[in-house]
Amino acid sequence: MSKSKSPESVKVVVRCRPMNEKERATKFERVVTVDVKLGQIIVRNPRLASAHEHPKVFTFDSVYDSNSKQIDLYDETFRQLVDSVLLGFNGTIFAYGQTGTGKTYTMEGVRNDPERRGVIPNSFEHIFTHISRSQNQQYLVRASYLEIYQEEIRDLISKDQSHRLELKERPDTGVYVKDLSSFVTKSAAEIERVMILGNQNRSVGSTNMNEHSSRSHAIFVITVECSELGVDGENHIRVGKLNLVDLAGSERQAKTGAQGERLKEATKINLSLSALGNVISALVDGRSSHIPYRDSKLTRLLQDSLGGNARTVMVANIGPACYNVEETLTTLRYSNRAKNIRNKPRINEDPKDALLREFQEQIARLKEQLERRSGKKKKRRPGRRAGEGGHEEDLEDGETDDEEEGEGEEEEGEGGDQGDYWREQQEKLEGERKAIMEDHSLVAEEKLRLLKEKEKKMEDLKKEKEVGEMLSAKVKAMESKLLVGGKNIVDHTNEQQRILEQKRHEIAEQKRREREMQQQVENRDEETLELKETYSSLQQEVDIKTKKLKKLFAKLQAVKAEIQDVQEAHIKERQDLEQSQNELTRELKLKHLIIENFIPMEEKNKIVSRAFFDEEDDHWKVKAITRLEDNHQMMCRPVSAVGYRRPLSQYARVAMVMRSEARYKAENLLKLEMDLPERTTRDYEEPAIAPNVAAALEAALRDEDEIQVDASGFHSSLGLTGGASPASAGGSLRKPKSGRSKTGKKSSAPTSPFSPSSPASPLYPQSRGLVPK
Ligand code: ADP
Ligand code: MG
């Protein structure tokens, strides 16, 4: 059901940002020249002397210099893509480049400044303006916002931010994010709120927004579904999906000096980016049959945008200053390669999962339900009226008229009609109730019964009314989500603005054509040069050919230099990969070490036997523990033993209930004391100390005490020492005492005042005073 189109290339544009304050202050040299007319970027590498003669030239679909305006970028490059999304094509816009070169500026821009709004807000405006001008079409627009950070997908607009989403694949629709929330939006302001909400959640991950954004990929997805009556008289639905991608910074990790955790993170970011590079290479190469989409989440998710069913524009952002020249060249080479990717976009017509179809069907169902209800009520009405002598025909006519009225006004009209009907019914019932109350001919019982009946009827009526109202409210809510030009959504731009838009569009087209012509002229020039030349003399021929030779030689040199550059870039990339490989190997070794030394062999084997690789999730997983396989019988209870520990006969079961004796009780009845093992240990006993050792120890301890006491008031303690020490320990005491005092006094006094031979030496107090407290 979808129109096939011939393959078309990925469109690549390059945007160079202005020098920033810092670069201007440091007076960095500008090495990038942008030739807007020719669509060329010229880069001089100041580190290579030859570069001054042979600057590198890259040609792209279009290029933008530092003065480029957001709106020009949109009109010339993105408007066409968004238009085709409105037609039912898939579209993708990537921003690629080093951190701080303007990816987010290009994609989002400055929200509050209409002049500096980026692609995303401009596309909101564009989409809803388009819808407001449409005729006989119904639209449904919804938005999702997700982020890939360290190979994990996070839904930026869901309430639960801790949840990680998974990628799934279906043969008919391809890869999708499971459980990704999406908001149905009715206006540019509404969809902008989705973006703001997402951005807030994005910055939660880090205090420094740029730090975070340079490490994560953000994808804003707008799905536009459009239903239109086809030539075959059937409603057809076209679904266009627009992916707006702000990629992580492409700088090499070696330059950022990332280590440890940061390096691991960088490896993962680079994993997605290098996988993107590999996919691009494989697509462009033409020889490789395998495209490694599955290597990263990003490439899997954007599979359609790269060589598949989508139109793709890639914006390569670069900086102008010399210190970034390597990165700039890498970005340009990368983008140059991407130019050659060929996509096969086609209109997605009547896909199975169109939400619009679901909405339409549900609205139809609800309306039918409402109609059935109103049919019921109207049938009841003529019935009653018939009894009163009403005109059935008239009423039936009225009903059909009602239905054939224009759709827009109808709801109100029907609502009013319904209101009247309910009021009428209620009044009628009320009147009847009153009549019963006042009717004195009825018996009291009969009266009560009739009254009850009426009350019940009134209640039913109320309920029915509520259900009816709920249904019509639901229909209204659903219908308001389906956008129809000039009705749900009104175009506020006036005629002049529209003309202005048209003109801008024309100018953009003109510019594009001019650029293409210029590029063609350049190419032709070189080709025709050879054909035109006729030589009048041999000398002239030699001259001209020498000139040409020189020119070609220069070209050859340029190509050689390019080859060398590419090789160098390749080596650098390889070094980066090797570095991260080393890091990973080291970690692997550590883990191995831990496993080998600290995890028992059998535990390890158990885990190894349970581990398996989940292809779908791209992850290793561990199977749940069940013993089903190894012992099937163990797992099953005997059939007869439902609820009991062992099979029971019917007799036992009855006896269990009837008798109190223990025999038939199914549970354990014996309560046993725990069988404690005999004690094999003894209480701790202090080791016995030989009396002389004990005495020596005691004396030594006491001596310490005395020194303390001594220091506070030497007169009294002096007397005490003299009396106590010989009494308690005798000769054995002397040794430690004198030894201690000797070492303690070495510096202060050569003769020992502690020695018992001089118990009351007048020197003693002085020397004691020198002992530090
Ligand atoms: P990235 O998202 O690539 O890391 P940003 O978009 O955050 O980079 O841009 C870094 C800074 O440069 C921002 O302050 C932004 O306003 C400024 N900038 C980038 N491109 C332009 C441009 N074309 N014109 C003016 N300012 C720009
Ligand atoms: Mg950014």
mmCIF file of C-alpha atoms in Angstrom, residues 454-577:
data_model
loop_
_atom_site.group_PDB
_atom_site.id
_atom_site.type_symbol
_atom_site.label_atom_id
_atom_site.label_comp_id
_atom_site.label_asym_id
_atom_site.label_seq_id
_atom_site.Cartn_x
_atom_site.Cartn_y
_atom_site.Cartn_z
ATOM 1 C CA LYS A 454 -42.151 6.339 40.136
ATOM 2 C CA GLU A 455 -39.165 7.041 42.306
ATOM 3 C CA LYS A 456 -37.300 4.103 40.859
ATOM 4 C CA LYS A 457 -38.115 5.332 37.398
ATOM 5 C CA MET A 458 -36.759 8.743 38.280
ATOM 6 C CA GLU A 459 -33.578 7.234 39.536
ATOM 7 C CA ASP A 460 -33.162 5.166 36.397
ATOM 8 C CA LEU A 461 -33.744 8.254 34.380
ATOM 9 C CA LYS A 462 -31.046 10.066 36.268
ATOM 10 C CA LYS A 463 -28.569 7.268 35.800
ATOM 11 C CA GLU A 464 -29.313 7.045 32.145
ATOM 12 C CA LYS A 465 -28.819 10.755 31.829
ATOM 13 C CA GLU A 466 -25.456 10.563 33.532
ATOM 14 C CA VAL A 467 -24.252 7.754 31.304
ATOM 15 C CA GLY A 468 -25.404 9.673 28.271
ATOM 16 C CA GLU A 469 -23.580 12.776 29.372
ATOM 17 C CA MET A 470 -20.443 10.838 30.095
ATOM 18 C CA LEU A 471 -20.531 9.253 26.674
ATOM 19 C CA SER A 472 -20.970 12.515 24.853
ATOM 20 C CA ALA A 473 -18.226 14.121 26.931
ATOM 21 C CA LYS A 474 -15.940 11.281 25.979
ATOM 22 C CA VAL A 475 -16.779 11.664 22.325
ATOM 23 C CA LYS A 476 -16.128 15.381 22.540
ATOM 24 C CA ALA A 477 -12.774 14.882 24.264
ATOM 25 C CA MET A 478 -11.674 12.395 21.663
ATOM 26 C CA GLU A 479 -12.871 14.488 18.791
ATOM 27 C CA SER A 480 -11.052 17.521 20.082
ATOM 28 C CA LYS A 481 -7.823 15.593 19.751
ATOM 29 C CA LEU A 482 -8.383 14.981 16.098
ATOM 30 C CA LEU A 483 -7.364 18.194 14.432
ATOM 31 C CA VAL A 484 -9.204 19.585 11.473
ATOM 32 C CA GLY A 485 -8.083 22.713 9.672
ATOM 33 C CA GLY A 486 -10.192 25.808 10.309
ATOM 34 C CA LYS A 487 -12.179 24.094 13.071
ATOM 35 C CA ASN A 488 -10.287 22.638 16.011
ATOM 36 C CA ILE A 489 -7.280 24.647 15.043
ATOM 37 C CA VAL A 490 -7.400 28.076 13.552
ATOM 38 C CA ASP A 491 -4.650 29.652 11.545
ATOM 39 C CA HIS A 492 -3.833 33.010 13.061
ATOM 40 C CA THR A 493 -1.389 34.119 10.436
ATOM 41 C CA ASN A 494 -2.765 36.647 8.031
ATOM 42 C CA GLU A 495 -2.511 36.716 4.294
ATOM 43 C CA GLN A 496 0.596 38.888 4.303
ATOM 44 C CA GLN A 497 2.453 36.508 6.505
ATOM 45 C CA ARG A 498 1.506 33.692 4.271
ATOM 46 C CA ILE A 499 2.852 35.502 1.252
ATOM 47 C CA LEU A 500 6.020 36.240 3.164
ATOM 48 C CA GLU A 501 6.442 32.571 3.951
ATOM 49 C CA GLN A 502 5.920 31.706 0.346
ATOM 50 C CA LYS A 503 8.537 34.230 -0.727
ATOM 51 C CA ARG A 504 11.037 32.963 1.796
ATOM 52 C CA HIS A 505 10.471 29.491 0.514
ATOM 53 C CA GLU A 506 11.083 30.630 -3.031
ATOM 54 C CA ILE A 507 14.252 32.439 -2.073
ATOM 55 C CA ALA A 508 15.536 29.347 -0.315
ATOM 56 C CA GLU A 509 14.810 27.304 -3.391
ATOM 57 C CA GLN A 510 16.550 29.860 -5.573
ATOM 58 C CA LYS A 511 19.617 29.795 -3.369
ATOM 59 C CA ARG A 512 19.773 26.064 -3.498
ATOM 60 C CA ARG A 513 19.576 26.019 -7.249
ATOM 61 C CA GLU A 514 22.249 28.686 -7.543
ATOM 62 C CA ARG A 515 24.569 26.685 -5.366
ATOM 63 C CA GLU A 516 24.008 23.535 -7.353
ATOM 64 C CA MET A 517 24.716 25.400 -10.595
ATOM 65 C CA GLN A 518 27.886 26.859 -9.188
ATOM 66 C CA GLN A 519 29.084 23.460 -8.129
ATOM 67 C CA GLN A 520 28.301 22.051 -11.528
ATOM 68 C CA VAL A 521 30.096 24.902 -13.256
ATOM 69 C CA GLU A 522 33.178 24.211 -11.184
ATOM 70 C CA ASN A 523 33.154 20.573 -12.161
ATOM 71 C CA ARG A 524 32.562 21.286 -15.813
ATOM 72 C CA ASP A 525 35.376 23.811 -15.955
ATOM 73 C CA GLU A 526 37.914 21.204 -15.199
ATOM 74 C CA GLU A 527 36.495 18.691 -17.619
ATOM 75 C CA THR A 528 36.213 21.030 -20.555
ATOM 76 C CA LEU A 529 39.670 22.464 -20.047
ATOM 77 C CA GLU A 530 41.167 19.439 -21.699
ATOM 78 C CA LEU A 531 38.755 19.300 -24.593
ATOM 79 C CA LYS A 532 39.103 22.906 -25.709
ATOM 80 C CA GLU A 533 42.820 22.981 -25.896
ATOM 81 C CA THR A 534 44.522 23.129 -29.260
ATOM 82 C CA TYR A 535 48.125 23.941 -29.452
ATOM 83 C CA SER A 536 49.740 26.257 -31.969
ATOM 84 C CA SER A 537 53.272 25.212 -31.210
ATOM 85 C CA LEU A 538 55.136 22.503 -29.458
ATOM 86 C CA GLN A 539 56.466 24.972 -26.929
ATOM 87 C CA GLN A 540 52.969 26.110 -26.068
ATOM 88 C CA GLU A 541 51.859 22.546 -25.656
ATOM 89 C CA VAL A 542 54.760 21.912 -23.332
ATOM 90 C CA ASP A 543 53.910 25.041 -21.346
ATOM 91 C CA ILE A 544 50.263 24.220 -20.994
ATOM 92 C CA LYS A 545 50.923 20.619 -20.153
ATOM 93 C CA THR A 546 53.501 21.632 -17.574
ATOM 94 C CA LYS A 547 50.942 23.902 -16.003
ATOM 95 C CA LYS A 548 48.438 21.157 -15.981
ATOM 96 C CA LEU A 549 50.975 18.767 -14.579
ATOM 97 C CA LYS A 550 51.677 21.194 -11.779
ATOM 98 C CA LYS A 551 48.021 21.493 -11.047
ATOM 99 C CA LEU A 552 47.533 17.785 -11.049
ATOM 100 C CA PHE A 553 50.613 17.330 -8.948
ATOM 101 C CA ALA A 554 49.196 19.714 -6.405
ATOM 102 C CA LYS A 555 46.018 17.717 -6.444
ATOM 103 C CA LEU A 556 47.935 14.526 -5.992
ATOM 104 C CA GLN A 557 49.746 16.026 -3.042
ATOM 105 C CA ALA A 558 46.431 17.082 -1.554
ATOM 106 C CA VAL A 559 45.052 13.595 -1.941
ATOM 107 C CA LYS A 560 48.206 12.101 -0.452
ATOM 108 C CA ALA A 561 47.967 14.476 2.477
ATOM 109 C CA GLU A 562 44.354 13.499 2.887
ATOM 110 C CA ILE A 563 45.273 9.841 2.911
ATOM 111 C CA GLN A 564 47.861 10.502 5.554
ATOM 112 C CA ASP A 565 45.377 12.489 7.592
ATOM 113 C CA VAL A 566 42.838 9.762 7.383
ATOM 114 C CA GLN A 567 45.427 7.253 8.437
ATOM 115 C CA GLU A 568 46.412 9.407 11.360
ATOM 116 C CA ALA A 569 42.809 9.816 12.371
ATOM 117 C CA HIS A 570 42.429 6.092 12.062
ATOM 118 C CA ILE A 571 45.433 5.479 14.274
ATOM 119 C CA LYS A 572 44.099 7.870 16.859
ATOM 120 C CA GLU A 573 40.757 6.198 16.844
ATOM 121 C CA ARG A 574 42.488 2.880 17.207
ATOM 122 C CA GLN A 575 44.479 4.171 20.130
ATOM 123 C CA ASP A 576 41.289 5.315 21.753
ATOM 124 C CA LEU A 577 39.753 1.936 21.260
#
